[in-house]
Short mmCIF file of C-alpha atoms in Angstrom, two decimals:
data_model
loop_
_atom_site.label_atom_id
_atom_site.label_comp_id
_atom_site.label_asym_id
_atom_site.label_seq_id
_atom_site.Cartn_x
_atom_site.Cartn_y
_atom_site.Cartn_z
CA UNK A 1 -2.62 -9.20 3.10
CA UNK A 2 -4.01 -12.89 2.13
CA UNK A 3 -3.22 -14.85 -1.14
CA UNK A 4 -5.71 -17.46 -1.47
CA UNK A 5 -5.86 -19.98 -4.43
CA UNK A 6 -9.00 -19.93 -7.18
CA UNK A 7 -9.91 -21.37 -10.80
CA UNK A 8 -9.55 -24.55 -11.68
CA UNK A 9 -7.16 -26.12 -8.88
CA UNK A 10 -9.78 -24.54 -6.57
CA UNK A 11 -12.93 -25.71 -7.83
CA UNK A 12 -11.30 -29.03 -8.69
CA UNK A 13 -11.84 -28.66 -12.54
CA UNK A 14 -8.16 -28.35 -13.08
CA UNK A 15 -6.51 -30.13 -15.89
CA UNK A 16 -2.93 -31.47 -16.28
CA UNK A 17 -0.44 -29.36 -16.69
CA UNK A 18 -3.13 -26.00 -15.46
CA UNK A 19 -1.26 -23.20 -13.90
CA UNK A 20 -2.40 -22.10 -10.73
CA UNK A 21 -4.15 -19.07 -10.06
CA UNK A 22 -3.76 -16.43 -6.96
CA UNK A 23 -5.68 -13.72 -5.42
CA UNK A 24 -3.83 -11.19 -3.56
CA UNK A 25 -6.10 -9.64 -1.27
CA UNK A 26 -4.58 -6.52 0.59
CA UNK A 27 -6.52 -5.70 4.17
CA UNK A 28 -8.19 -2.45 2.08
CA UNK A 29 -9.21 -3.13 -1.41
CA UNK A 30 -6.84 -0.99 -3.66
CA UNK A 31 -8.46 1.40 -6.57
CA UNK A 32 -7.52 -0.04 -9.95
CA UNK A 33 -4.34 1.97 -10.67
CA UNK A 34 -3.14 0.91 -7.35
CA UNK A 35 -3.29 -2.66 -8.33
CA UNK A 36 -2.12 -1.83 -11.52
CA UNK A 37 0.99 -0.31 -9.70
CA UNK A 38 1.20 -3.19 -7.23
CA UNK A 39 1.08 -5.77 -10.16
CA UNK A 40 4.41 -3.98 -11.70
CA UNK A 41 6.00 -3.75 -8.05
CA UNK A 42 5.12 -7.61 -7.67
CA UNK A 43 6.92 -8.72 -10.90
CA UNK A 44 9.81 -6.77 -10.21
CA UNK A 45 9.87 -8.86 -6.88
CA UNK A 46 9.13 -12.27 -8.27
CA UNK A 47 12.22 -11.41 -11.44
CA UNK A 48 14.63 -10.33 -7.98
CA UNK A 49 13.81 -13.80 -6.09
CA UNK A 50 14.20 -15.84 -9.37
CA UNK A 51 11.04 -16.66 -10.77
CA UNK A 52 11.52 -17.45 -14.49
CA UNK A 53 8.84 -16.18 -17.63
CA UNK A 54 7.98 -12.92 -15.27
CA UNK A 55 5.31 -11.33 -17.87
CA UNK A 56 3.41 -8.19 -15.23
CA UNK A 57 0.42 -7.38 -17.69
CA UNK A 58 -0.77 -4.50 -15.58
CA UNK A 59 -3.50 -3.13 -18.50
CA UNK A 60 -5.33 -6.36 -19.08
CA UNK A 61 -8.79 -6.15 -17.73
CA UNK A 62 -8.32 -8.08 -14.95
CA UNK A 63 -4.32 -6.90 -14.33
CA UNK A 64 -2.40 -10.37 -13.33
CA UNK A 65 1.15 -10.67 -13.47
CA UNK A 66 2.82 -14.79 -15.11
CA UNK A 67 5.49 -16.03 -14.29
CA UNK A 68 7.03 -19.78 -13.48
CA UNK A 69 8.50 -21.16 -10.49
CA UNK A 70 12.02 -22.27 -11.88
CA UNK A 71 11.43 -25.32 -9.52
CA UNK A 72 8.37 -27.10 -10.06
CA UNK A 73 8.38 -25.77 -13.73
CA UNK A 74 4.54 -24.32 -12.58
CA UNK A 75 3.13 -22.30 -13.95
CA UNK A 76 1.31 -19.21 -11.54
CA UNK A 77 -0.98 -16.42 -12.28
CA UNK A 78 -1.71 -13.43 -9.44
CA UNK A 79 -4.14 -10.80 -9.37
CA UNK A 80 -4.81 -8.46 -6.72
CA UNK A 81 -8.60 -7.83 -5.25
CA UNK A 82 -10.37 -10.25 -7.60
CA UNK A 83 -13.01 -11.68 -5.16
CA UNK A 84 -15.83 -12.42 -8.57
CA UNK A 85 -13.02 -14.95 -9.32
CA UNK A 86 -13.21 -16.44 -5.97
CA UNK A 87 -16.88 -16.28 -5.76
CA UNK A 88 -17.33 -18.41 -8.73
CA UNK A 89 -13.95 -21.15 -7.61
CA UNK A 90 -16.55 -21.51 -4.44
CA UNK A 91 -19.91 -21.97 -6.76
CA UNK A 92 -18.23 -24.22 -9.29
CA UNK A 93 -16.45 -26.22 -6.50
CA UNK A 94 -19.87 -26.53 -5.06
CA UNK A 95 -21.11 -27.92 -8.16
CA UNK A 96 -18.94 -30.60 -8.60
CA UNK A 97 -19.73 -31.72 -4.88
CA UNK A 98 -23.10 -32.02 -6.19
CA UNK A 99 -22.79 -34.92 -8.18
CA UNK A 100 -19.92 -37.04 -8.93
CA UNK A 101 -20.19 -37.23 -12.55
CA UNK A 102 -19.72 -33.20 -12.84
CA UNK A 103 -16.12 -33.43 -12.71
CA UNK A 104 -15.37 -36.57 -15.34
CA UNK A 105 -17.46 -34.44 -17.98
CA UNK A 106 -16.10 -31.50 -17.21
CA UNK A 107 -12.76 -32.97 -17.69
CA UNK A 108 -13.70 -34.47 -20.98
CA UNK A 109 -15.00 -31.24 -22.77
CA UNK A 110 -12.06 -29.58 -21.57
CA UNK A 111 -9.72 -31.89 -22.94
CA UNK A 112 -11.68 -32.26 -26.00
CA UNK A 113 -11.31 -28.17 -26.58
CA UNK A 114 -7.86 -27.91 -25.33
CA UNK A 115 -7.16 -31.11 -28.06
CA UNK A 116 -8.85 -29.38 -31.26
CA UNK A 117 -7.29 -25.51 -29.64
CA UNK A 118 -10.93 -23.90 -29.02
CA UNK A 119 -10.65 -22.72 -25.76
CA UNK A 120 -7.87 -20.17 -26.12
CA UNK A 121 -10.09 -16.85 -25.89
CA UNK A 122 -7.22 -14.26 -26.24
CA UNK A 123 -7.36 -16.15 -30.31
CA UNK A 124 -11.17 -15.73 -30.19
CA UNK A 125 -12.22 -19.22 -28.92
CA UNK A 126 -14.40 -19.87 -25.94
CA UNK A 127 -12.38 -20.17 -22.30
CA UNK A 128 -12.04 -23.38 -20.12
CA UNK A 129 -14.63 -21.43 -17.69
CA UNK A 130 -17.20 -20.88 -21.13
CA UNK A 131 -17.06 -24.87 -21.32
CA UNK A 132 -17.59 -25.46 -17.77
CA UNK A 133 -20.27 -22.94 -17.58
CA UNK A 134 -22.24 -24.93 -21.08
CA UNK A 135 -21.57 -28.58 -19.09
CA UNK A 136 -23.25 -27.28 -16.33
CA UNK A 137 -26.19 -25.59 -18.34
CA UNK A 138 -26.37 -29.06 -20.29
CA UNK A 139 -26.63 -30.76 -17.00
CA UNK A 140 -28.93 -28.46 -15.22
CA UNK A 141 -31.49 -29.02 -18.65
CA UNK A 142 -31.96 -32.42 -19.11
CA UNK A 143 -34.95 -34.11 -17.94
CA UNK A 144 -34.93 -34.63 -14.61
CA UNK A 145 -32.11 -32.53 -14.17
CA UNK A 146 -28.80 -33.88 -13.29
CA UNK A 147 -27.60 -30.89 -11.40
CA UNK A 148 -30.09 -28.17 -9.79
CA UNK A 149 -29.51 -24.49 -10.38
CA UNK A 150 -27.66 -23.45 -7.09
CA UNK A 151 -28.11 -19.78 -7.30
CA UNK A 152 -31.72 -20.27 -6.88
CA UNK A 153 -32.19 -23.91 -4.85
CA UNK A 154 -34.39 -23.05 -1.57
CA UNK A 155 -32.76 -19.06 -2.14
CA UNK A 156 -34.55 -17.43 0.99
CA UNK A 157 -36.14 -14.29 0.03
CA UNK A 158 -34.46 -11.86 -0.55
CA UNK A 159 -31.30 -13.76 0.12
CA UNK A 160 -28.29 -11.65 -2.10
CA UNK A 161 -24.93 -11.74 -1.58
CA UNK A 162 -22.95 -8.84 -3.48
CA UNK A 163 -19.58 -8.50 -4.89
CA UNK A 164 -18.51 -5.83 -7.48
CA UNK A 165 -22.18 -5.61 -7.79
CA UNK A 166 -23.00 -8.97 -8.88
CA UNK A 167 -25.11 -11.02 -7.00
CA UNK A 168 -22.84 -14.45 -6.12
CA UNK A 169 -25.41 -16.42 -3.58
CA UNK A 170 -25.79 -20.06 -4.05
CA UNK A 171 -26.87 -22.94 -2.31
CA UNK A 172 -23.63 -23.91 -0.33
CA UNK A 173 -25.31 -26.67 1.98
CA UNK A 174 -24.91 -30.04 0.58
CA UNK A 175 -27.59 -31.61 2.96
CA UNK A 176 -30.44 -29.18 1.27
CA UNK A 177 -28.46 -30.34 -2.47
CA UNK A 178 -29.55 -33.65 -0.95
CA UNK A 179 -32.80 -33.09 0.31
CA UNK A 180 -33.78 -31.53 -3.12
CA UNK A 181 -33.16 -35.32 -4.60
CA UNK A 182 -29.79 -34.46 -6.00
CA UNK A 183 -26.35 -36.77 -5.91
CA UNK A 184 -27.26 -39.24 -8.11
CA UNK A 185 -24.99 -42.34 -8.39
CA UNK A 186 -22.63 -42.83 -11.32
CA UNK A 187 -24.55 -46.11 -12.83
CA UNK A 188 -27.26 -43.41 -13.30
CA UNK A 189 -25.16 -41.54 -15.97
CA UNK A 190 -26.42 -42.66 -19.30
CA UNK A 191 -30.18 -42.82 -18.36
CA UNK A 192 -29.78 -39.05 -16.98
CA UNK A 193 -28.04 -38.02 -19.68
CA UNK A 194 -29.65 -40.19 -22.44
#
């Protein structure tokens, strides 16, 4: 098995004081009671090695157990199998690659939510993802765009990429970003966005 790293301190969008979110990927994707089991089984073993705040929510729909590392004071979530999550760590990283100004805004609609508590969605606000996903859709529809659309910049027919059933491709090669006229300079901020 493989733990790999995704949200926001994988795409880059991370905040301070964001907890950091793991994948567990086993070599053969379990069934979901399985990872419902192994999420129990995994808090048991973080309580026994002394993590503190171990909180195994095995029946949320995406089963994760909490807990913080009595060290660093971080805060870590893990999940088991959740490769949509890393999917979309990898297109949102790719977006803010895409132009420099991505990440500042993003950063300043987060803050702005997290400041006036709307982006708590377990009390019926929007998430941090929801905002990143509406900066991007703002960016993508001014006029010129500031950011392309990279599920569908130079897609080759037929060009799909599955997981869970969703189709995750996007444009992953800065050069053709480039070549499309995109990676504008910061100075060109306020007359893109204007």
């Amino acid at each position: 098995a493989r733990v790999e790293v995704f949200g926001s301190s994988a795409s880059g969008l991370h905040t301070r004081g964001a907890d950091l979110d793991l994948c567990l990927l086993p070599p053969k994707p379990p069934h979901i009671n399985a990872a419902r089991r192994m999420i129990e089984r995994m808090g048991e073993e973080l309580q026994r090695r002394g993590m503190a705040e171990v909180l195994p929510l095995p029946s949320a729909r995406v089963p994760i157990v909490k807990f913080v590392d009595p060290t660093s004071s971080l805060q870590c979530d893990i999940c088991v199998n959740n490769e949509l999550a890393l999917a979309n760590t990898k297109l949102l990283r790719a977006y803010t690659q895409t132009d420099a100004r991505v990440r500042p805004l993003v950063s300043a609609v987060k803050y702005w939510a997290a400041q006036r508590k709307i982006n708590e969605p377990f009390k019926g606000t929007l998430s941090s993802y929801a905002y990143v996903m509406l900066v991007l859709n703002f960016l993508q529809t001014r006029s010129p765009p500031v950011v392309p659309c990279l599920q569908t910049l130079g897609r080759p027919e037929g060009a799909e990429t599955l997981v869970d059933g969703y189709d995750v491709w996007f444009q992953a090669d800065p050069e053709a970003v480039r070549a499309a006229g995109f990676c504008a300079g910061a100075h060109q901020l306020a007359q893109r966005l204007g």
